[in-house]
Structure formats: structure tokens, C-alpha cells
GROMACS .gro file of C-alpha atoms in nm:
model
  414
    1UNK     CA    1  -5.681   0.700   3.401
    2UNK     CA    2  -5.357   0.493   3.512
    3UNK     CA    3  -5.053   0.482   3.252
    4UNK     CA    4  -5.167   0.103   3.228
    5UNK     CA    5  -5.507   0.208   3.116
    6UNK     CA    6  -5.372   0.469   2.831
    7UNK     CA    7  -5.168   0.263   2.700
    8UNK     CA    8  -5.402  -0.006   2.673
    9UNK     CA    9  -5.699   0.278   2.570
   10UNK     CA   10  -5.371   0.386   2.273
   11UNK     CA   11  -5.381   0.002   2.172
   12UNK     CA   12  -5.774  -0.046   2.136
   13UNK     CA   13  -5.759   0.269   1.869
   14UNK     CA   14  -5.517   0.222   1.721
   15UNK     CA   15  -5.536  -0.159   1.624
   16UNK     CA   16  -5.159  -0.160   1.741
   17UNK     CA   17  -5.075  -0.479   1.909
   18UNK     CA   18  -4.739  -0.395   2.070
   19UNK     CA   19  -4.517  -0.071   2.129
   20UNK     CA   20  -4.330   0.087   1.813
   21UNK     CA   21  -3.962   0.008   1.824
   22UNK     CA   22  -3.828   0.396   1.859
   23UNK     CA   23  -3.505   0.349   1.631
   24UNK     CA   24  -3.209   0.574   1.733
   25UNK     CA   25  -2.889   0.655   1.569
   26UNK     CA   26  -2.625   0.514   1.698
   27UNK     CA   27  -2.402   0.687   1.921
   28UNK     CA   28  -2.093   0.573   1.671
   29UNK     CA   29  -2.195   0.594   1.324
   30UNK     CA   30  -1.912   0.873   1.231
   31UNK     CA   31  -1.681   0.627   1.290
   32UNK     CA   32  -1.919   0.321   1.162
   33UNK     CA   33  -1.919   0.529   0.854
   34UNK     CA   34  -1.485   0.591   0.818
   35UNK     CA   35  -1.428   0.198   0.892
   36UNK     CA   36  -1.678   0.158   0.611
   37UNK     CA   37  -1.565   0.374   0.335
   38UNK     CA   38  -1.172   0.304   0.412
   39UNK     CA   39  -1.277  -0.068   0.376
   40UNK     CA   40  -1.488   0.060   0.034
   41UNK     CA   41  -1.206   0.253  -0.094
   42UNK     CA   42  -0.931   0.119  -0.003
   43UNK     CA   43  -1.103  -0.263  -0.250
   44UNK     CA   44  -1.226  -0.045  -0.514
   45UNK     CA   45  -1.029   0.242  -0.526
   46UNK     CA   46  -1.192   0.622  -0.427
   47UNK     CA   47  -1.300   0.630  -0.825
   48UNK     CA   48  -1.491   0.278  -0.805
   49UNK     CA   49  -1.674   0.378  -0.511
   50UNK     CA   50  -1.970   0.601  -0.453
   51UNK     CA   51  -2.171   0.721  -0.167
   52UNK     CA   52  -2.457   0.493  -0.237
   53UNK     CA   53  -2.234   0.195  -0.186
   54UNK     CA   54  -2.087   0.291   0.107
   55UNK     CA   55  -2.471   0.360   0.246
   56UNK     CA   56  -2.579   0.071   0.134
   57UNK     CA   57  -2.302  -0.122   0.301
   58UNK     CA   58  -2.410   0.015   0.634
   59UNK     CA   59  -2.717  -0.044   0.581
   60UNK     CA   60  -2.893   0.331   0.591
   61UNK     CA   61  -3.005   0.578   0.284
   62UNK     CA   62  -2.827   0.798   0.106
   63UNK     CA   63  -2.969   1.085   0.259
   64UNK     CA   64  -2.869   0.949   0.617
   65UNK     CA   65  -2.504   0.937   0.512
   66UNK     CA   66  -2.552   1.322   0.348
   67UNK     CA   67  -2.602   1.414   0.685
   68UNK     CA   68  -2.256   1.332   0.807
   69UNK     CA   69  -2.078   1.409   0.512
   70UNK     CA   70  -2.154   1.686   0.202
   71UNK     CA   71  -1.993   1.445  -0.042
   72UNK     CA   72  -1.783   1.136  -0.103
   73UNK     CA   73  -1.475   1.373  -0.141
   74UNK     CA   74  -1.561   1.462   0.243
   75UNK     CA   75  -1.577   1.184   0.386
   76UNK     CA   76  -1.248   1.029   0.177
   77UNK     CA   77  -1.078   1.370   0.279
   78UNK     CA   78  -1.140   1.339   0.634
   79UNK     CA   79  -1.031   0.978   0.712
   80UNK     CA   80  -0.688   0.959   0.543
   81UNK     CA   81  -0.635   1.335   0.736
   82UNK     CA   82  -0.694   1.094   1.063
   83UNK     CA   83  -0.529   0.839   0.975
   84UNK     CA   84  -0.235   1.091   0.858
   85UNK     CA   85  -0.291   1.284   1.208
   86UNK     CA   86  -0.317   0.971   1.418
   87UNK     CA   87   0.064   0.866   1.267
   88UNK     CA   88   0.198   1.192   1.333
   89UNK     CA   89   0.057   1.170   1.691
   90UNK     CA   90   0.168   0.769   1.742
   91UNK     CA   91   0.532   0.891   1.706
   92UNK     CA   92   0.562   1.222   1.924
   93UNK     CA   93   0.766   1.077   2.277
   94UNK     CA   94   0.634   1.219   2.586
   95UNK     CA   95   0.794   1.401   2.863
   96UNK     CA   96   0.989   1.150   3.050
   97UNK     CA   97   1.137   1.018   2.699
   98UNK     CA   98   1.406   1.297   2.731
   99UNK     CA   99   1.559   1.090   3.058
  100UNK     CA  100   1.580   0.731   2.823
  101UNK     CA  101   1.809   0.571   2.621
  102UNK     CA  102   1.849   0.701   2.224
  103UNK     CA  103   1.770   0.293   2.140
  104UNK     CA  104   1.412   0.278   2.401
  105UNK     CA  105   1.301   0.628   2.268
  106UNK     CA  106   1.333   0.501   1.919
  107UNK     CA  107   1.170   0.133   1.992
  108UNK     CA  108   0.897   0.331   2.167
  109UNK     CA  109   0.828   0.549   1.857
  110UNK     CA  110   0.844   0.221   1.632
  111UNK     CA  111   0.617   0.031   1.874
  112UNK     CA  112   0.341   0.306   1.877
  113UNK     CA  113   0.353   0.351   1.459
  114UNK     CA  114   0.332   0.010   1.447
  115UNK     CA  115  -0.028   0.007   1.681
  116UNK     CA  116  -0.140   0.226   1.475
  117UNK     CA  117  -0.083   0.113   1.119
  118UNK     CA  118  -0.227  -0.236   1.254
  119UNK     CA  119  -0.539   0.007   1.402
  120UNK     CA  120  -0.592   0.120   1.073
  121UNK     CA  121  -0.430  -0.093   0.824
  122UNK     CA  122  -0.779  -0.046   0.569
  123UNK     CA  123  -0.706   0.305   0.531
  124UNK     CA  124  -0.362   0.288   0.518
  125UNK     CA  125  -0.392   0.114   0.211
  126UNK     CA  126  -0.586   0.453   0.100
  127UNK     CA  127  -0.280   0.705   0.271
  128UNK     CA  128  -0.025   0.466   0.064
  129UNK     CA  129  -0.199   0.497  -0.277
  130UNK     CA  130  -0.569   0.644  -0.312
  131UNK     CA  131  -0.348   1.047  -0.162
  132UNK     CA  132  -0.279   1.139  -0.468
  133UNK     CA  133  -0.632   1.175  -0.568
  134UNK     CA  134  -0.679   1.461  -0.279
  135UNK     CA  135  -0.686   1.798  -0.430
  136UNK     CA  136  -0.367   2.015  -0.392
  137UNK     CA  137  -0.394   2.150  -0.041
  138UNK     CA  138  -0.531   1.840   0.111
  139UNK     CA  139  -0.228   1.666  -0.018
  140UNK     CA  140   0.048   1.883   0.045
  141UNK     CA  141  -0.092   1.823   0.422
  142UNK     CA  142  -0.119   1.477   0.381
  143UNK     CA  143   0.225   1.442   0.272
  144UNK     CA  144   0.327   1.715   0.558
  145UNK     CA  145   0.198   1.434   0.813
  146UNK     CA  146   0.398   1.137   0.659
  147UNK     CA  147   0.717   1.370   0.646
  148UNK     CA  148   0.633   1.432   1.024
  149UNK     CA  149   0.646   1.041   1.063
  150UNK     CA  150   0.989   1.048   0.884
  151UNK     CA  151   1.129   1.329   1.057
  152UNK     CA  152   1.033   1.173   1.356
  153UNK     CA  153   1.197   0.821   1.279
  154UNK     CA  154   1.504   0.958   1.162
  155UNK     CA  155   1.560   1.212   1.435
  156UNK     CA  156   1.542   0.861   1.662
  157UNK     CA  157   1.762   0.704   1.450
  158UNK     CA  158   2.034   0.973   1.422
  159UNK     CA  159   2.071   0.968   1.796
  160UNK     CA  160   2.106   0.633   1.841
  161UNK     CA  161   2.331   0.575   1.516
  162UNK     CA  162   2.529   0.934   1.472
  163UNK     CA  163   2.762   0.784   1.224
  164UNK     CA  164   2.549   0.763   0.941
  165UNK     CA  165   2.504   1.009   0.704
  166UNK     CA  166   2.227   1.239   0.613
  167UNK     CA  167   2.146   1.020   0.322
  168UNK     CA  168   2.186   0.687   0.500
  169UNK     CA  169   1.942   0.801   0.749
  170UNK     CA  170   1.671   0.915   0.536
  171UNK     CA  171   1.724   0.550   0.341
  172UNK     CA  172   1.695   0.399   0.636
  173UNK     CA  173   1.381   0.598   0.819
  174UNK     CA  174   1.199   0.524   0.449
  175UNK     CA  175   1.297   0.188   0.487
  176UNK     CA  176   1.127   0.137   0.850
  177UNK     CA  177   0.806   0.328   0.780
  178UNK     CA  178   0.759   0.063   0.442
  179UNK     CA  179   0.799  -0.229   0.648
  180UNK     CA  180   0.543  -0.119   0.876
  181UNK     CA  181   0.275   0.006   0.646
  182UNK     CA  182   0.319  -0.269   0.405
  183UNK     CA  183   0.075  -0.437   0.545
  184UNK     CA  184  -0.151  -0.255   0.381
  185UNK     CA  185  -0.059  -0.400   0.043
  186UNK     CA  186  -0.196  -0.709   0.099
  187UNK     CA  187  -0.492  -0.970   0.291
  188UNK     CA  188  -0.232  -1.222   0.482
  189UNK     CA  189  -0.373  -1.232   0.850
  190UNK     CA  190  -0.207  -1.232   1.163
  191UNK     CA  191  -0.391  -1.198   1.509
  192UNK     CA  192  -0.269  -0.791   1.627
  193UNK     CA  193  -0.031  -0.897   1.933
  194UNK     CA  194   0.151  -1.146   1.644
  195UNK     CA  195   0.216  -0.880   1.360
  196UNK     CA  196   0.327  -0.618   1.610
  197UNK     CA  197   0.594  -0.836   1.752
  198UNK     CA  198   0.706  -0.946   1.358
  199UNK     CA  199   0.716  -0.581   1.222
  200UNK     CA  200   0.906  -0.510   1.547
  201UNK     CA  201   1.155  -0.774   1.450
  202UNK     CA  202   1.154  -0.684   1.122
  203UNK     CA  203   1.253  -0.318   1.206
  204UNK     CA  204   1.555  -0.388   1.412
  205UNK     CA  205   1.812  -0.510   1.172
  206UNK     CA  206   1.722  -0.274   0.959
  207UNK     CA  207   1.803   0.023   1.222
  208UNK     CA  208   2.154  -0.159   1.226
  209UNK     CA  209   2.205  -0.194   0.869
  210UNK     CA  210   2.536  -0.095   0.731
  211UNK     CA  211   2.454   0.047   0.392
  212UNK     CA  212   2.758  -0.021   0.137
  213UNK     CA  213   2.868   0.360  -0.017
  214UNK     CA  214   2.673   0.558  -0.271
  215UNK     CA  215   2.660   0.437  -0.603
  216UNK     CA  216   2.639   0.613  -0.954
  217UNK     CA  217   2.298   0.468  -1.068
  218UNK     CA  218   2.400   0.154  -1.211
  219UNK     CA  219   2.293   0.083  -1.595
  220UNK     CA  220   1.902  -0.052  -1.687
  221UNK     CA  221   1.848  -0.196  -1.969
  222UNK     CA  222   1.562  -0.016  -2.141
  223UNK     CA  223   1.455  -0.239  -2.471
  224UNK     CA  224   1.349   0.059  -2.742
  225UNK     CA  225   1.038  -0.016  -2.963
  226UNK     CA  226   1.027   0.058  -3.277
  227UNK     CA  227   0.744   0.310  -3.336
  228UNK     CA  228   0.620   0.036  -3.647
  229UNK     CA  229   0.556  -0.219  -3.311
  230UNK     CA  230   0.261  -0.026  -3.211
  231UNK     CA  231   0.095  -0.314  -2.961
  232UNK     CA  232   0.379  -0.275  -2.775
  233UNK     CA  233   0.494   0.076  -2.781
  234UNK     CA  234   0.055   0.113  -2.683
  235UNK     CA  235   0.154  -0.109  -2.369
  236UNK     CA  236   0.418   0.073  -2.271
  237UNK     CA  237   0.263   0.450  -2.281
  238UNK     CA  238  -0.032   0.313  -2.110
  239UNK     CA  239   0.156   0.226  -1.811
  240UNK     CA  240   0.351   0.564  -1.852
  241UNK     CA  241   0.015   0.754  -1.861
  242UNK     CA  242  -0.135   0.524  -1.577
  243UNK     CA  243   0.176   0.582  -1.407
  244UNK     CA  244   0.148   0.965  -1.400
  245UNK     CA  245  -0.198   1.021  -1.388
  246UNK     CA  246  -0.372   0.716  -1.221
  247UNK     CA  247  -0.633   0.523  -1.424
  248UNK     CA  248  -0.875   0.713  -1.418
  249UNK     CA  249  -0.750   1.027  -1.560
  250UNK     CA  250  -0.627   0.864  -1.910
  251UNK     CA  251  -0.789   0.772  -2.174
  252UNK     CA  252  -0.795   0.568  -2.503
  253UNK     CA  253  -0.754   0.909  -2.673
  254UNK     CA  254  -0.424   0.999  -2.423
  255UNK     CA  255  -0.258   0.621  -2.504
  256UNK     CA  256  -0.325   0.668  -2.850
  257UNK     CA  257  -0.141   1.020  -2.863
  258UNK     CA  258   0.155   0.952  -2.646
  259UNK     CA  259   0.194   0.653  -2.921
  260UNK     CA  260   0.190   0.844  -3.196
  261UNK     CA  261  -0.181   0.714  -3.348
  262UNK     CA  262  -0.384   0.957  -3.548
  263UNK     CA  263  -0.717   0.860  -3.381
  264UNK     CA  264  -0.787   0.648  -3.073
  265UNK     CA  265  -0.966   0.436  -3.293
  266UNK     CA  266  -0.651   0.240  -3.387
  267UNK     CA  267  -0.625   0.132  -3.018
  268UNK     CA  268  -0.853  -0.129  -3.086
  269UNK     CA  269  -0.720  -0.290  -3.361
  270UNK     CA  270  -0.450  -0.409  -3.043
  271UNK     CA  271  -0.647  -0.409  -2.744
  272UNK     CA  272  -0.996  -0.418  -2.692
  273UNK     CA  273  -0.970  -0.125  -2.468
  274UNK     CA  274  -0.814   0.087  -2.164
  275UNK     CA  275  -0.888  -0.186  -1.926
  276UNK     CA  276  -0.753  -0.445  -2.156
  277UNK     CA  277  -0.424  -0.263  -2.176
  278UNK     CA  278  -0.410  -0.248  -1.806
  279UNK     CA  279  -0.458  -0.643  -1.781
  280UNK     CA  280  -0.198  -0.674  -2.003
  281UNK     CA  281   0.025  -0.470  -1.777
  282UNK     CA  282  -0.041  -0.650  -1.488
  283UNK     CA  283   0.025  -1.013  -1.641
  284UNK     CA  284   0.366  -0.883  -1.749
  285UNK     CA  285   0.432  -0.743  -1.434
  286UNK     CA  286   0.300  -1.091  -1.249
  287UNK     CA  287   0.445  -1.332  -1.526
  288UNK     CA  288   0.809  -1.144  -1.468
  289UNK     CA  289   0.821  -1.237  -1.096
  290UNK     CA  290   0.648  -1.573  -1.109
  291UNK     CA  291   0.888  -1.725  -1.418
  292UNK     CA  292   1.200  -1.618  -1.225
  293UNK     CA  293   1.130  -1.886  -0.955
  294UNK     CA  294   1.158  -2.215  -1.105
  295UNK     CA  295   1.520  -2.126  -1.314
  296UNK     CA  296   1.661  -1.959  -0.926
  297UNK     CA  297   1.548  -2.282  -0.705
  298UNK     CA  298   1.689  -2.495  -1.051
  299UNK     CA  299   2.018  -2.362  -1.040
  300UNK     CA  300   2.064  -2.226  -0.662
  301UNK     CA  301   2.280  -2.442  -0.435
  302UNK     CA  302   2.120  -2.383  -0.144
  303UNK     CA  303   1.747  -2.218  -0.072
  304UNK     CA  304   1.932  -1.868   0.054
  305UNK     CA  305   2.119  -1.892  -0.296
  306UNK     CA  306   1.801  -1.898  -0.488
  307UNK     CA  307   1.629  -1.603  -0.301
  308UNK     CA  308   1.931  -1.400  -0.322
  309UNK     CA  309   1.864  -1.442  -0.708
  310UNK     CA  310   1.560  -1.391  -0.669
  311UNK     CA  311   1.576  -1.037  -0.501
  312UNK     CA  312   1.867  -0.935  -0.747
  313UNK     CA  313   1.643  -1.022  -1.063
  314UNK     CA  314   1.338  -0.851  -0.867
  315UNK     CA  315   1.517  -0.548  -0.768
  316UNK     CA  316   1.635  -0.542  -1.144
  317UNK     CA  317   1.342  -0.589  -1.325
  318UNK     CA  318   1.138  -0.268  -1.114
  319UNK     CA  319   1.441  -0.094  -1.184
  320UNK     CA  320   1.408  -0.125  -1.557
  321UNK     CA  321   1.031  -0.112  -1.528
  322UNK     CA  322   0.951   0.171  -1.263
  323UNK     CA  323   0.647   0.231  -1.423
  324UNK     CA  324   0.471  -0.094  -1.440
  325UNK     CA  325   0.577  -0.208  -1.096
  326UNK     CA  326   0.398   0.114  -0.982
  327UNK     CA  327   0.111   0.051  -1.135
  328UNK     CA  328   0.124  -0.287  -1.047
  329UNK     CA  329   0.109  -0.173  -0.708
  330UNK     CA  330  -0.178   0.111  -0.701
  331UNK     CA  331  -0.440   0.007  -0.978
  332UNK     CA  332  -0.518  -0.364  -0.943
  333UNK     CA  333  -0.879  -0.260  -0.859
  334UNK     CA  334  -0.942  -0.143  -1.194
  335UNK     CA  335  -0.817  -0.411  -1.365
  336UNK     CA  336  -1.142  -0.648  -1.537
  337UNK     CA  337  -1.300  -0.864  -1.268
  338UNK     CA  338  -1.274  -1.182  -1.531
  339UNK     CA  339  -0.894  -1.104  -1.498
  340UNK     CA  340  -0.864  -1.062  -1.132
  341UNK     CA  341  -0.867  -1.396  -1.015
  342UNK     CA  342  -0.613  -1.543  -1.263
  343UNK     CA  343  -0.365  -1.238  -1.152
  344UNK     CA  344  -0.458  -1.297  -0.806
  345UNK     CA  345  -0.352  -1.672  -0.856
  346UNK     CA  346  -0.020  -1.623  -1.016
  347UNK     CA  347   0.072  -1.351  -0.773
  348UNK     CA  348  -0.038  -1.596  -0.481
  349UNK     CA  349   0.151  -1.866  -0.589
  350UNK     CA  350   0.480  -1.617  -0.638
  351UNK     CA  351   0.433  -1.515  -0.281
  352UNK     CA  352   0.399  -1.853  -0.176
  353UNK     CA  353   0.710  -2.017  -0.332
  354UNK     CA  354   0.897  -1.725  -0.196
  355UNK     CA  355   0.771  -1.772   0.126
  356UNK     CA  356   0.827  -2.139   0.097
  357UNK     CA  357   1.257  -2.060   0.027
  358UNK     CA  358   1.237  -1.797   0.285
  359UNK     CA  359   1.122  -2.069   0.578
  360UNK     CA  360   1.410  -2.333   0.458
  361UNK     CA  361   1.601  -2.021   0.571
  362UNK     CA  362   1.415  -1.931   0.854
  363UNK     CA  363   1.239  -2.217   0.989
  364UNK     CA  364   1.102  -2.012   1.254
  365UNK     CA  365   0.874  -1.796   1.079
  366UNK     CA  366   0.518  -1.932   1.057
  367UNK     CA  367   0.393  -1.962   0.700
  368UNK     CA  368   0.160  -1.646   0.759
  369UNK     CA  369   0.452  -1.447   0.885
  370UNK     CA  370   0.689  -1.585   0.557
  371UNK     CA  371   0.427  -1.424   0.374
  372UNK     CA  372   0.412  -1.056   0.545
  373UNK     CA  373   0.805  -1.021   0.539
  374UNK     CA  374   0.793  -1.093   0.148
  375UNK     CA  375   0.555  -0.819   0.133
  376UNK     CA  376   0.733  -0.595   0.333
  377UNK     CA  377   1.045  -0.696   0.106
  378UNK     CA  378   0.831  -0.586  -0.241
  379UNK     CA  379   0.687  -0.288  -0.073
  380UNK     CA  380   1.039  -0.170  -0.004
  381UNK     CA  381   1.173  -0.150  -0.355
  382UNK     CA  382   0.886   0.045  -0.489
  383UNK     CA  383   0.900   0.233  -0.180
  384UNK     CA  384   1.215   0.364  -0.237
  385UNK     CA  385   1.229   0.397  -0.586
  386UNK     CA  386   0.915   0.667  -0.546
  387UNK     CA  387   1.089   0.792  -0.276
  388UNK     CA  388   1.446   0.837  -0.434
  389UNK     CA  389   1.383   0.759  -0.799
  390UNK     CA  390   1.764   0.690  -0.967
  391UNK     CA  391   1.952   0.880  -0.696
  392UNK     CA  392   2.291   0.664  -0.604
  393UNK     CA  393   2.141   0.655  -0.208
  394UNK     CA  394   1.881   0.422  -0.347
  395UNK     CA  395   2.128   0.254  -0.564
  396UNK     CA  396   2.019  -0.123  -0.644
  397UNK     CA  397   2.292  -0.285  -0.454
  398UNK     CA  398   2.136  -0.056  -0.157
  399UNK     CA  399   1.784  -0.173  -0.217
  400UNK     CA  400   1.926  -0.530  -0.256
  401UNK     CA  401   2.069  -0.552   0.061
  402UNK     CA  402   1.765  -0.396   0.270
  403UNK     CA  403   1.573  -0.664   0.102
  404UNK     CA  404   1.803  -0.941   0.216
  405UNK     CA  405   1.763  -0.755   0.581
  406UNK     CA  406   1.391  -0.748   0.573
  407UNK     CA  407   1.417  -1.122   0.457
  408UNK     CA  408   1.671  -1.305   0.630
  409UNK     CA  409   1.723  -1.021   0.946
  410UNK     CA  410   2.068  -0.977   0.793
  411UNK     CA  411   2.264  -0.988   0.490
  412UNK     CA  412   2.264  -1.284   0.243
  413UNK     CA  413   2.564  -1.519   0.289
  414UNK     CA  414   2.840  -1.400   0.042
   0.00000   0.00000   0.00000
């Protein structure tokens, strides 16, 4: 019997009418599977998501995804480890490097971190914030990467700028590796070729930044509550806890302790609950930034005058409030989804009238790219205040002016 006739002999028995489709696995579903869950926890957080989402978002079972991965704390272990390793890679110079100039060995190293936070720019978001959720060892080498980035920018920078000090530098490297990866802090799109070449841009005058001299920590005002104010003394240990612990890890019993309530029952004569204290955080932060811009542009002589302000007063207010603008930065996921879109509004229109000053400056920049360098420029104060906390290198007037460079690619007019 010919292969015709089997197949057709197959057919008559089996009341099949066609072939079976054979299904096969796809050759790339490890890496289907990373791009997946970076996108899934880097929205939601590596608390809000579980392995059943991230399945379902591909599109297989639950038990297909167990077969790559033992458990969700896998899978979010291994990709920010690459990520981590592919940064630490994107910055080692090869051979012939040793015969160029200090300033093409550092522009190659820039040029290369920058490919590859664009590459991955989902879970960098998850390497900037979602780390400290790995457990001890995976973190200390997940931080051992990202000082490997460091080491490796300021190593470029010392040879091409030998004057500066040891402190300068390391402001400096920290200030070019938040630039970069603050793109992860945010949905503004550029197409790849365009954000390389305006991260690029925005890197150089910070390399030639002349940092005024170490400061004493100048004075923050820090408003004390009386412990008889208890919806505001609640706020503020929330954000302390949230601060030190991440979201998940507190709760209504913790807040209630740290402010001094006998039972976490008397939270809710305040707030209606953890989540609601966090939504109050977040308008404060929000409200703070977006009610500075109409009294700046109001009594600003020009539209450089008014951002100057307007970085001095934001600068100021993280200062005083290191806490909040943390948290501002790493928990918006949790806050409630009925509060999401107002906070996303306020802080969109914030970013926008920023962006709007900024291009009276720089008429150059496109909308789109107003909006990444104000990013970049919020990014770099909490940045450096995790980074440095209240030592005088990351004095204000420091973090001031490396604002105005990100901003205006130098120094505000005097």
C-alpha cells in the first residue's frame, strides 16, 4: 500500500477529515517567558503578580510554565540577574580600547549601557525597584553588578577628568547611570535610534559638570506632629514603614504601632485602610509638585526663571520628605485602581507643564524628548538621595545644579 493509500485508509477509520496540527514548543519561549513576566512585574509589582498571570498572558497552562521555572521567585530571580549581568557586560571595553582616547573609551562604555537599558527598559524598571524583594544573597549580587556598572563609569570618568575628586566622581558616575535607566520610570515613547542619541546628549554635560564644593547638609524643615494629630502622624509612619519595608511587608497593625495606637482598630476611624493611607501619600506627594507650577510661571521673569524655581522647590520638598518621594517612586502599583487614574492625571499634567517651560528653553527638544529629560531630572534627586542620603557630596545645591544640567545641558542662568 502507497503512503497515499495509508493515509487515506488512516482517514476512512478514523472519521478524520484532515491531518492533526502537531503543535511544538517554540524554540524561544525562555525568553517569551522573561519579556513576559518583566512586563508583568515590572506594572504590578513582583507581589501583584503570580505565575498564573504570567501563563495566562502567554497564552499556555500553568503547568507549561512549571516546566521552565520551579516558582515565580525563579523566574523573577533569573531575569533581573540578566539584566544585572547584561549591564555589567555592556560596559567592559575590549582589547583595542587600551590604544583610544580616555573621552572615546568612556562614550563607548556610555553608548553600550545605553543599548542595553533601551534593550531592556521593562525589567529595568524591576532592577531599579522590585531588587529589594530578592532574598539576601541574590541581592548582595544584584547590587555587586550595578556597583560593577559604577565602577566601570567612574574608572572612565577619572581618566578623562583626573581633577575631580573621589567624591565628585562617584556623584557624577551615579548621576550618568540615573539618566540612563530613568527611562524605566515612566511610558513616554521614543523610537530606539531617537532615545539613544538624547540619553547620549544628556550624559555629556553632565561628564563636564563642575560640581560647586561640599556642603554641610543644609537645614530641612521637618514640621513635628503632635502625637494628639493622629491622621497625620498615621500618614506619616505609613510612608516611614512603606519606606523601609515596601508595601507589602506592613501592615495596619505595624502603622498603628509606630503611631502609638493601642489596637489597629483605631486606624480606621482615619483611613479606611493600608491602601487608603498609601493614596493619601501619593496625592500629597503629586499635589506638592503640581501646585508649585502655576505660583513659579506667575512670578518667573522668564520661562528658565520659573524652572529654576521649580527644581529648587522640587529638590527641597524630597529633601524634607525622603520618604514619601521614595515611595512615590516604587509603590504606585499598589495604590487603589479607582485612585490611579486621577494620580496618573495630575502627575501627567506636572510633567507636561514642565516639559512645556523646558521647550521655551530649548526649542529643540521634541515634546516626547521634553518629557524623558524631566524624568531623567526627577529620577536624579531620588537617585542620589538613596544613594548618598544627607552626606554634603549630595548636598542640595549639588543635586540642584545636576538637575539644571540634565535640563537645560548646562547651568541655569544666574
Amino acid at each position: 500500500m502507497s503512503v497515499d493509500n495509508r493515509r487515506t485508509a488512516r482517514k476512512a477509520s478514523t472519521g478524520d477529515s484532515a491531518p492533526r496540527e502537531v503543535r511544538r514548543r517554540p524554540k524561544n519561549r525562555r525568553a517569551q517567558i522573561a519579556a513576559a513576566s518583566a512586563a508583568a512585574f515590572g506594572a504590578l509589582g513582583y507581589h501583584g503578580v503570580s505565575m498564573e498571570d504570567i501563563a495566562t498572558g502567554l497564552g499556555i497552562s500553568s503547568a507549561a510554565l512549571y516546566r521552565h521555572y520551579p516558582s515565580k521567585y525563579a523566574l523573577f530571580r533569573e531575569e533581573l540577574l540578566r539584566v544585572g549581568r547584561a549591564m555589567t557586560e555592556s560596559v567592559e571595553l575590549p582589547e583595542e580600547a587600551t590604544a583610544w582616547t580616555p573621552e572615546r573609551r568612556l562614550r563607548h562604555v556610555l553608548d553600550a549601557l545605553i543599548a542595553v537599558t533601551i534593550e531592556n527598559r521593562p525589567t529595568i524598571t524591576l532592577v531599579r525597584w522590585e531588587g529589594r524583594y530578592l532574598e539576601p544573597d541574590d541581592l548582595t549580587l544584584l547590587n555587586d553588578q550595578q556597583f560593577a556598572v559604577l565602577g566601570a563609569l567612574g574608572s572612565q570618568l577619572a581618566e578623562l577628568r583626573p581633577e575631580l575628586t573621589e567624591d565628585d566622581t562617584r556623584i557624577l558616575r551615579m548621576a550618568l547611570l540615573s539618566t540612563i535607566t530613568s527611562i524605566a520610570d515612566h511610558h513616554a515613547t521614543l523610537p530606539a535610534k531617537s532615545l539613544a542619541r538624547l540619553l547620549s546628549s544628556a550624559c555629556q554635560p553632565i561628564i563636564g559638570t563642575e560640581l560647586p564644593a561640599a556642603q554641610a547638609a543644609e537645614p530641612v524643615q521637618v514640621v513635628e506632629i503632635p502625637d494628639s494629630f493622629k491622621h497625620e502622624l498615621l500618614l506619616r509612619k505609613a510612608v516611614e514603614l512603606f519606606h523601609e519595608r515596601g508595601y507589602p511587608n506592613v501592615s495596619v497593625e505595624d502603622i498603628a504601632t509606630a503611631a502609638g495606637l493601642s489596637a489597629a482598630s483605631a486606624v480606621y476611624r482615619f483611613y479606611r485602610g493600608k491602601s487608603d493611607l498609601l493614596a493619601a501619600a501619593f496625592r500629597r506627594a503629586a499635589e506638592r509638585v503640581s501646585g508649585a507650577v502655576g505660583p513659579a510661571v506667575a512670578t518667573a521673569a522668564s520661562p528658565e526663571a520659573a524652572l529654576t524655581t521649580l527644581i529648587d522647590q522640587y529638590v527641597a520638598g524630597s529633601f524634607a520628605e525622603r520618604a514619601l518621594t521614595y515611595v512615590y517612586f516604587t509603590e504606585f502599583q499598589h495604590v487603589p485602581t479607582e485612585e490611579r487614574t486621577v494620580l496618573r492625571n495630575i502627575q501627567r499634567l506636572s510633567v507636561e507643564e514642565w516639559a512645556r517651560l523646558l521647550r521655551e528653553v530649548r526649542p529643540e527638544l521634541s515634546p516626547a524628548e521634553a518629557r524623558f529629560l524631566i524624568h531623567a531630572a526627577f529620577a536624579l534627586v531620588v537617585d542620589l538621595g538613596r544613594a548618598f542620603d544627607d552626606q554634603p557630596m549630595a548636598a542640595q545645591c549639588r543635586v540642584r545644579l545636576l538637575m539644571q544640567v540634565v535640563l537645560f545641558g548646562r547651568p541655569a542662568a544666574a
